[in-house]
Amino acid sequence: MGYGAQTDREGGRVPRSSAEMLLTASWLVLFLLVDIGVAQVDDDFIGLGDLPETFPSDPPEPLPVFLMEPEEAYIVKNKPVNLYCKATPATQIYFKCNSEWVHQKEHTVEERVDENSGLVVREASIEITRQQVEELFGPEDFWCQCVAWSSAGTTKSRKAHVRIAYLRKTFDQEPLGKEVSLEQEVLLQCRPPEGIPAAEVEWLKNEEVIDPADDRNFYITIDHNLIIKQARLSDTANYTCVAKNIVAKRRSTTATVIVYVNGGWSTWTEWSVCNSRCGRGYQKRTRSCTNPAPLNGGAICEGQGIQKLACNPLCPVDGLWTEWSKWSTCGTECTHWRRRECSAPAPKNGGKDCEGMVLQSKNCTDGLCMQSSLYQKSSEAKDKSDFGNSLAPSTDDVALYVGIVIAVIMCLVISVVVALFIYRKNHRDFDSDIIDTSALNGGFQPVSIKTARKADLLTAPPDLTSAAAMYRGPVYALHDVADKIPMTNSPLLDPLPNLKIKVYNSSGLVTPQDDLGGEFSSKLSPKLPHCLLDNSDSTMGRRTQTQTLLRTRDPSCTALGSFSSQGGHLIVPNSGVSLLIPAGAIPQGRVYEMYVTVQRKDNMRPSVDDGQTVLGPVVSCGPPGALLTRPVIITMHHCAVCDGQQDWLIQLKNHSQQNQWEDVVVVGEENFTTPCYIQMDDEACHILTETLGTYCLVGQSLSASTTKRLKLAIFGPVTCPAMEYHIRVYCLDDTQDALKEVLQMEKQMGGKLLDEPKTLNFKDSTHNLRLSIHDVPHTLWKSKLLAKYQELSFQQVWCGSQRNLHCCFTLERFSASTVDLACKICVRQVEGEGQIFQLDTTLSEDSQSIDTSLLDPASNITTLVGPNAFRIPVSIRQKLCGSLDAPQTRGNDWRMLAHKLNLDRYLNYFATKSSPTGVILDLWEAQHFPDGNLSRLAQVLEEMGRHDSLVPAVTEH
């Protein structure tokens, strides 16, 4: 009864009367088991031995073991996911998500007893919604974990992450179509769109899945690129990259691969027979472009398919008779003879013989002698030689020979007479006396020709306009300048067009001449003050004229200013071109009107040979011939890719006064005789020179991997009232000035940038630059380009001599209401790199989207004068030069400074300067303009071990 009450209290599931009956039955069963056990014990006791003193207890309950752990799950759109786990033995089982217990109400728990082990198996599941995942903020993804309990302890499952699945629409990189030759390797690149889970990629060939296991000529890399190991004709197809995951399936644009076959000649046929049976003709042999025949746009065979050979088979000549000879004298037999020969012409090459008589006779007495008879003989019956020796040559032949000999003799006589006449005439000219000896000395010695003017010669003023020599003391004029060759016109002085000359007269006064150089004048008259030379009226006039000429140039590509010995900086706005005039470059007390300009005329660009290319703008600086006491630094951008390999041979060229481009120096081959030094950076070069003029960089390719940078820019009209829309694609050298010039031109044309300009590496592989347009909405627009693409020839792009090189795509809209245009433009080098522009523009925009900072020179500083032009203060510079110019035994002098600043390619150039440290610091200023880091310079000095007062001073500035 007591047990029945407890059961009722605990569960209330068994009635009291039933409990009593169950208890009674239980006691009966217990008694029965005890009796059986006693009987068995007796049997054991009797037959097997003693009973054990103690019985073993039930084994302890083990830790829960997971039969199923939660798996990684993805929420597709708004569909929730369920996580499941199952453990045994387990008294309780619950989920924990992101370190927090999931409420019991959100669990679905099932319990059963395993039939084999008899242990309790519990299974739990929960539902995760998209909202729960999105509400989580933190570095980790949403995760859940299952925890199971038993009397022995707890067990945790692995973490299962729940993520929101997605797949973006656009590919990171789409495959590009190619044209490849037979058996060439083909690489089609594909980077699938970003997605969770990561998209699986497969390739389609003409809409059929490519399985590399079936066709071993295909290979798919781990980064999803498709490689065709050896292109076959059957591989000409449309290829599509397909990316898919549990959310969606995306297809790339179709890339068309065309496998072309270049034509090859067959073997030559045998020579044909001559087409003429006799005389001039020809025989020929042929070959065909069928080994193999060109396919899919492959190149046709180069050369001729037919060869002809002249032939001249001998023609058969039939024999013809000559005229009869005269009759012989009458013989004793009352007959005389005459003959003819078959030699006019004689038969040859199988020709026929003459028919008829060779010898003819007749009575020579008019029938008085009856013994005459006619004797005939054919040429075939008797040999002609029987009568040949009996006849002498005819008198006609002798007369002919005599006439020819006489004509030859007369010709010889006439020739001798003419030659003798010419000889005597020439020698008669040389026998004449020389009257005027000034013809021999070129007019440099006075000769008294016009005596009437002799008295006035010494009193006449000297004609300085025709004198190019330099005189000291009294000046004497030539007696007759008009009769002499002026020295200024002498060809001996032509190579010296910039000769700077002062002429001194007897009184010691100075006559200013054009283009007077300060250095020359100081040497000629050291006692003369410089201010007198610089402030002369003619000098000031020329200075004003120079300023006027320079200011008429486009201000966007010219900078000018007045500089003294304190130096300064000229900057052409937004062009990468500048001129640094260090302090001390201009002599003390002088003021120079200096300028730097970018030459944009085509006739100012140097002509290049095959394999050469213009690497940067043509830069002029002046005034030419100005005296400089230390090198100035010209900075300009270049487009050569210099990655440490010796792919380039770069030359600096100078435009001479004779309008010729001359080689100045080859980068890397400087020596003591070269007038300048060039420091090449990744995008700019710095020219250290003491000669102002016009310079340009020209590169010579040394291998097929030589690369130059191109800048690609796409423009279209701001507004388009017409039905046609023109897209202009510019392929420029990657220099700031080239892009700036195009921006200025497009602004005048009413154009705007349609996408950010991009850089393309263009190799010296002789392959053209191909431009194509894709994804044009054909329901709204149509392309007026008849071919699939346009091409710019390799030579056009590589040589760099043609500025503003571009192609134009013309689209026509079907309706004037269409104002939106979205398409792609692909620019790539055949078998090389490429760029894709995604255009999305509106035709009705009124605002101009060109970057105006490249067009407005007034918004940029072009001239910096004095100490403000330099980052390093004058006092610090002087201390650095005084400290580092002197050689140190430890080597921590200017040489180590050049090494630390990566300016040690040619140290001998700096060693030839009075202050190597000063030139190195000037170059550092030019490299790091306008934001040079003085802290970095101080760090370099500290690394050199120069622990003196210079480092704190630089750091504090």
Short mmCIF file of C-alpha atoms in Angstrom, two decimals, residues 190-520:
data_model
loop_
_atom_site.label_atom_id
_atom_site.label_comp_id
_atom_site.label_asym_id
_atom_site.label_seq_id
_atom_site.Cartn_x
_atom_site.Cartn_y
_atom_site.Cartn_z
CA CYS A 190 37.28 33.19 -64.82
CA ARG A 191 36.81 34.47 -61.30
CA PRO A 192 33.26 33.66 -60.18
CA PRO A 193 31.04 36.10 -58.31
CA GLU A 194 31.35 36.33 -54.57
CA GLY A 195 28.92 34.05 -52.77
CA ILE A 196 28.13 31.96 -49.68
CA PRO A 197 28.68 29.08 -49.98
CA ALA A 198 31.48 29.55 -52.50
CA ALA A 199 30.24 29.02 -56.01
CA GLU A 200 31.15 25.91 -57.93
CA VAL A 201 32.42 26.59 -61.44
CA GLU A 202 31.93 24.64 -64.61
CA TRP A 203 32.74 25.50 -68.19
CA LEU A 204 30.47 25.17 -71.18
CA LYS A 205 31.63 24.65 -74.72
CA ASN A 206 28.80 25.50 -77.09
CA GLU A 207 26.40 25.03 -74.14
CA GLU A 208 27.77 21.57 -73.33
CA VAL A 209 29.57 20.89 -70.06
CA ILE A 210 33.32 20.35 -70.38
CA ASP A 211 34.57 17.29 -68.52
CA PRO A 212 38.38 17.12 -68.44
CA ALA A 213 38.13 13.41 -67.67
CA ASP A 214 36.53 12.82 -71.07
CA ASP A 215 38.78 15.18 -73.02
CA ARG A 216 42.27 15.45 -71.60
CA ASN A 217 43.05 18.41 -73.83
CA PHE A 218 41.07 20.52 -71.34
CA TYR A 219 42.30 21.33 -67.86
CA ILE A 220 40.50 23.36 -65.19
CA THR A 221 42.81 24.89 -62.59
CA ILE A 222 42.05 25.22 -58.91
CA ASP A 223 41.33 28.91 -59.43
CA HIS A 224 38.68 28.01 -62.06
CA ASN A 225 40.65 28.98 -65.19
CA LEU A 226 40.22 26.83 -68.30
CA ILE A 227 43.35 25.76 -70.16
CA ILE A 228 43.24 24.26 -73.63
CA LYS A 229 46.60 22.52 -73.82
CA GLN A 230 46.85 22.40 -77.60
CA ALA A 231 44.26 24.26 -79.61
CA ARG A 232 42.55 22.11 -82.23
CA LEU A 233 40.23 23.14 -85.00
CA SER A 234 37.41 21.49 -83.10
CA ASP A 235 38.13 23.82 -80.17
CA THR A 236 36.79 26.78 -82.16
CA ALA A 237 33.67 27.44 -80.11
CA ASN A 238 31.86 29.71 -77.65
CA TYR A 239 33.00 29.19 -74.06
CA THR A 240 30.98 30.21 -71.02
CA CYS A 241 31.95 30.17 -67.37
CA VAL A 242 29.05 29.07 -65.14
CA ALA A 243 29.08 29.68 -61.38
CA LYS A 244 26.40 28.16 -59.13
CA ASN A 245 25.61 27.45 -55.51
CA ILE A 246 22.44 26.62 -53.58
CA VAL A 247 21.04 30.11 -54.21
CA ALA A 248 21.48 30.80 -57.91
CA LYS A 249 23.34 30.10 -61.11
CA ARG A 250 25.29 32.78 -62.98
CA ARG A 251 26.68 32.78 -66.51
CA SER A 252 29.57 34.88 -67.73
CA THR A 253 29.66 36.58 -71.09
CA THR A 254 30.50 34.20 -73.87
CA ALA A 255 34.13 34.14 -74.96
CA THR A 256 34.66 33.11 -78.56
CA VAL A 257 37.84 31.19 -79.23
CA ILE A 258 38.82 31.01 -82.87
CA VAL A 259 41.57 28.56 -83.77
CA TYR A 260 43.08 29.70 -87.00
CA VAL A 261 45.44 27.91 -89.31
CA ASN A 262 48.10 29.79 -91.19
CA GLY A 263 48.42 28.67 -94.78
CA GLY A 264 51.40 26.65 -95.95
CA TRP A 265 52.76 26.01 -99.41
CA SER A 266 52.64 22.66 -101.08
CA THR A 267 55.71 21.34 -102.91
CA TRP A 268 56.54 22.73 -106.34
CA THR A 269 55.31 20.86 -109.40
CA GLU A 270 57.68 19.82 -112.16
CA TRP A 271 58.66 22.44 -114.71
CA SER A 272 56.29 22.52 -117.68
CA VAL A 273 57.46 22.31 -121.28
CA CYS A 274 58.31 25.58 -122.97
CA ASN A 275 55.18 27.22 -124.30
CA SER A 276 56.94 28.23 -127.51
CA ARG A 277 58.21 25.69 -130.02
CA CYS A 278 60.92 28.10 -131.08
CA GLY A 279 62.11 31.49 -130.02
CA ARG A 280 61.48 33.28 -126.72
CA GLY A 281 59.02 31.62 -124.36
CA TYR A 282 58.71 30.43 -120.77
CA GLN A 283 58.14 27.34 -118.73
CA LYS A 284 56.51 27.40 -115.29
CA ARG A 285 55.89 25.45 -112.15
CA THR A 286 53.21 26.01 -109.52
CA ARG A 287 52.45 25.41 -105.89
CA SER A 288 49.26 25.93 -103.89
CA CYS A 289 48.52 27.29 -100.41
CA THR A 290 47.00 23.99 -99.31
CA ASN A 291 49.58 22.51 -96.96
CA PRO A 292 47.58 23.42 -94.94
CA ALA A 293 45.02 25.80 -96.38
CA PRO A 294 44.36 28.94 -94.27
CA LEU A 295 41.33 28.56 -92.02
CA ASN A 296 39.38 30.84 -89.68
CA GLY A 297 41.21 33.98 -90.71
CA GLY A 298 44.68 32.47 -90.71
CA ALA A 299 47.40 34.17 -92.68
CA ILE A 300 47.63 33.34 -96.33
CA CYS A 301 50.90 32.07 -97.68
CA GLU A 302 53.56 34.68 -98.33
CA GLY A 303 55.30 34.53 -101.66
CA GLN A 304 54.36 33.57 -105.21
CA GLY A 305 52.39 30.53 -106.23
CA ILE A 306 53.83 30.52 -109.75
CA GLN A 307 57.43 30.62 -110.87
CA LYS A 308 58.33 31.24 -114.51
CA LEU A 309 61.59 30.49 -116.20
CA ALA A 310 62.59 31.95 -119.56
CA CYS A 311 63.25 29.43 -122.32
CA ASN A 312 64.47 29.90 -125.87
CA PRO A 313 64.36 26.67 -127.89
CA LEU A 314 66.30 26.82 -131.16
CA CYS A 315 64.10 27.25 -134.19
CA PRO A 316 64.76 25.09 -137.33
CA VAL A 317 66.24 27.15 -140.16
CA ASP A 318 65.63 26.12 -143.78
CA GLY A 319 68.47 26.65 -146.18
CA LEU A 320 68.27 29.33 -148.90
CA TRP A 321 70.42 29.86 -151.98
CA THR A 322 72.80 32.70 -152.37
CA GLU A 323 72.89 34.74 -155.60
CA TRP A 324 74.56 33.14 -158.58
CA SER A 325 78.18 33.99 -159.07
CA LYS A 326 79.43 35.56 -162.30
CA TRP A 327 80.07 33.34 -165.25
CA SER A 328 83.51 31.98 -165.55
CA THR A 329 85.66 32.52 -168.65
CA CYS A 330 84.91 30.43 -171.62
CA GLY A 331 86.66 27.13 -171.38
CA THR A 332 88.24 24.87 -173.93
CA GLU A 333 85.06 22.97 -174.15
CA CYS A 334 83.13 26.08 -175.23
CA THR A 335 81.38 26.31 -171.85
CA HIS A 336 81.53 28.60 -168.87
CA TRP A 337 80.26 28.05 -165.33
CA ARG A 338 78.58 29.78 -162.45
CA ARG A 339 77.63 28.58 -158.96
CA ARG A 340 75.62 29.34 -155.90
CA GLU A 341 75.66 28.11 -152.30
CA CYS A 342 73.00 27.05 -149.78
CA SER A 343 74.19 29.51 -147.15
CA ALA A 344 71.69 32.40 -147.11
CA PRO A 345 71.06 31.04 -144.51
CA ALA A 346 72.53 27.60 -144.26
CA PRO A 347 70.15 24.95 -142.93
CA LYS A 348 70.45 24.30 -139.16
CA ASN A 349 68.53 22.92 -136.19
CA GLY A 350 66.94 20.36 -138.48
CA GLY A 351 65.94 22.79 -141.22
CA LYS A 352 65.50 21.76 -144.83
CA ASP A 353 68.30 21.83 -147.41
CA CYS A 354 68.08 23.98 -150.51
CA GLU A 355 66.50 22.37 -153.59
CA GLY A 356 67.97 22.91 -157.06
CA MET A 357 71.34 23.15 -158.80
CA VAL A 358 74.56 24.18 -157.19
CA LEU A 359 76.53 24.52 -160.48
CA GLN A 360 75.28 25.66 -163.84
CA SER A 361 77.09 25.63 -167.22
CA LYS A 362 76.21 26.67 -170.72
CA ASN A 363 77.70 27.21 -174.15
CA CYS A 364 79.70 30.37 -174.30
CA THR A 365 79.99 30.63 -178.14
CA ASP A 366 76.35 31.15 -178.91
CA GLY A 367 76.04 27.73 -180.40
CA LEU A 368 79.15 27.91 -182.59
CA CYS A 369 80.78 25.25 -180.48
CA MET A 370 78.58 22.21 -180.45
CA GLN A 371 80.45 20.56 -177.53
CA SER A 372 78.76 22.75 -174.89
CA SER A 373 76.42 21.08 -172.57
CA LEU A 374 74.65 21.88 -169.45
CA TYR A 375 76.14 20.28 -166.44
CA GLN A 376 74.03 20.23 -163.37
CA LYS A 377 74.56 18.74 -160.08
CA SER A 378 72.38 18.88 -157.06
CA SER A 379 73.70 19.56 -153.64
CA GLU A 380 72.58 16.22 -152.50
CA ALA A 381 74.39 14.30 -155.25
CA LYS A 382 77.85 15.83 -154.85
CA ASP A 383 79.70 17.42 -152.00
CA LYS A 384 79.96 21.17 -152.22
CA SER A 385 83.60 21.15 -151.28
CA ASP A 386 84.54 19.74 -154.62
CA PHE A 387 84.09 23.18 -156.21
CA GLY A 388 84.75 25.41 -153.22
CA ASN A 389 88.49 25.72 -153.55
CA SER A 390 88.34 26.61 -157.21
CA LEU A 391 86.73 30.01 -156.69
CA ALA A 392 88.36 33.14 -155.15
CA PRO A 393 86.43 35.71 -153.05
CA SER A 394 84.32 38.10 -155.01
CA THR A 395 85.32 41.73 -155.60
CA ASP A 396 82.21 42.96 -153.70
CA ASP A 397 83.45 41.38 -150.48
CA VAL A 398 86.89 42.95 -150.85
CA ALA A 399 85.40 46.42 -151.31
CA LEU A 400 83.34 45.99 -148.16
CA TYR A 401 86.30 45.05 -146.05
CA VAL A 402 88.36 47.96 -147.33
CA GLY A 403 85.59 50.44 -146.55
CA ILE A 404 85.29 49.22 -142.97
CA VAL A 405 89.02 49.58 -142.32
CA ILE A 406 89.08 53.13 -143.70
CA ALA A 407 86.10 54.17 -141.49
CA VAL A 408 87.82 52.89 -138.34
CA ILE A 409 91.02 54.76 -139.13
CA MET A 410 89.13 58.03 -139.67
CA CYS A 411 87.33 57.69 -136.34
CA LEU A 412 90.62 57.23 -134.51
CA VAL A 413 92.12 60.29 -136.16
CA ILE A 414 89.14 62.49 -135.28
CA SER A 415 89.22 61.31 -131.64
CA VAL A 416 92.89 62.18 -131.25
CA VAL A 417 92.34 65.64 -132.69
CA VAL A 418 89.44 66.40 -130.33
CA ALA A 419 91.36 65.17 -127.28
CA LEU A 420 94.35 67.32 -128.18
CA PHE A 421 92.14 70.39 -128.59
CA ILE A 422 90.54 69.95 -125.17
CA TYR A 423 93.90 69.40 -123.52
CA ARG A 424 95.39 72.55 -124.96
CA LYS A 425 92.35 74.63 -124.04
CA ASN A 426 92.48 73.55 -120.38
CA HIS A 427 96.18 74.23 -120.00
CA ARG A 428 95.84 77.65 -121.61
CA ASP A 429 93.49 78.69 -118.75
CA PHE A 430 96.02 77.71 -116.08
CA ASP A 431 98.82 79.63 -117.74
CA SER A 432 97.23 83.00 -117.04
CA ASP A 433 98.72 85.21 -114.35
CA ILE A 434 96.98 85.82 -111.02
CA ILE A 435 96.24 89.49 -110.86
CA ASP A 436 94.33 89.77 -107.58
CA THR A 437 96.04 87.80 -104.80
CA SER A 438 93.03 88.20 -102.58
CA ALA A 439 91.40 85.35 -104.45
CA LEU A 440 93.87 83.04 -102.69
CA ASN A 441 93.58 84.37 -99.17
CA GLY A 442 89.76 84.56 -99.11
CA GLY A 443 89.56 88.28 -98.52
CA PHE A 444 91.40 88.35 -95.21
CA GLN A 445 94.30 90.52 -96.52
CA PRO A 446 93.67 94.06 -97.73
CA VAL A 447 94.19 94.63 -101.46
CA SER A 448 94.15 98.05 -103.03
CA ILE A 449 91.53 97.61 -105.75
CA LYS A 450 89.62 100.87 -105.55
CA THR A 451 92.27 103.52 -105.04
CA ALA A 452 89.81 106.39 -104.97
CA ARG A 453 88.64 105.33 -101.47
CA LYS A 454 92.08 104.73 -100.01
CA ALA A 455 92.28 108.03 -98.18
CA ASP A 456 89.02 107.54 -96.36
CA LEU A 457 89.67 104.04 -95.09
CA LEU A 458 91.42 104.88 -91.85
CA THR A 459 88.92 107.54 -90.89
CA ALA A 460 85.83 105.39 -91.53
CA PRO A 461 84.20 103.76 -88.48
CA PRO A 462 84.67 100.01 -88.17
CA ASP A 463 81.88 97.85 -89.61
CA LEU A 464 81.19 95.60 -86.59
CA THR A 465 78.18 93.96 -88.20
CA SER A 466 80.35 91.94 -90.56
CA ALA A 467 83.09 91.09 -88.09
CA ALA A 468 82.88 87.87 -86.15
CA ALA A 469 86.39 87.81 -84.72
CA MET A 470 87.42 89.05 -81.28
CA TYR A 471 89.75 92.09 -81.18
CA ARG A 472 91.76 93.78 -78.48
CA GLY A 473 93.16 97.25 -79.00
CA PRO A 474 92.46 99.28 -82.16
CA VAL A 475 90.04 97.86 -84.66
CA TYR A 476 90.83 98.19 -88.39
CA ALA A 477 88.12 97.79 -90.95
CA LEU A 478 88.62 95.82 -94.10
CA HIS A 479 89.53 97.95 -97.12
CA ASP A 480 86.56 96.77 -99.11
CA VAL A 481 84.14 94.61 -97.20
CA ALA A 482 81.85 94.26 -100.18
CA ASP A 483 84.58 92.56 -102.20
CA LYS A 484 85.46 89.99 -99.54
CA ILE A 485 83.75 87.00 -97.99
CA PRO A 486 82.42 88.08 -94.57
CA MET A 487 83.61 85.85 -91.72
CA THR A 488 80.09 85.52 -90.36
CA ASN A 489 79.08 83.79 -93.60
CA SER A 490 82.06 81.47 -93.62
CA PRO A 491 81.08 77.81 -93.39
CA LEU A 492 83.92 77.30 -90.91
CA LEU A 493 81.87 79.10 -88.26
CA ASP A 494 78.55 77.39 -88.95
CA PRO A 495 78.97 74.72 -86.23
CA LEU A 496 79.14 77.50 -83.64
CA PRO A 497 75.71 79.15 -83.83
CA ASN A 498 75.61 80.12 -80.14
CA LEU A 499 78.99 81.86 -80.10
CA LYS A 500 78.79 84.68 -77.56
CA ILE A 501 80.96 87.60 -78.72
CA LYS A 502 81.90 91.02 -77.41
CA VAL A 503 83.89 93.39 -79.64
CA TYR A 504 86.19 95.86 -77.86
CA ASN A 505 87.22 99.05 -79.65
CA SER A 506 90.29 101.12 -79.06
CA SER A 507 88.74 103.23 -76.34
CA GLY A 508 87.92 100.23 -74.11
CA LEU A 509 84.17 100.69 -74.36
CA VAL A 510 81.92 97.65 -74.74
CA THR A 511 79.58 97.21 -77.70
CA PRO A 512 76.79 94.83 -76.62
CA GLN A 513 76.02 92.12 -79.13
CA ASP A 514 73.15 89.67 -79.28
CA ASP A 515 73.17 86.64 -76.96
CA LEU A 516 75.94 87.91 -74.68
CA GLY A 517 76.93 85.29 -72.18
CA GLY A 518 77.89 86.24 -68.66
CA GLU A 519 80.67 83.72 -68.46
CA PHE A 520 82.24 84.88 -71.72
#
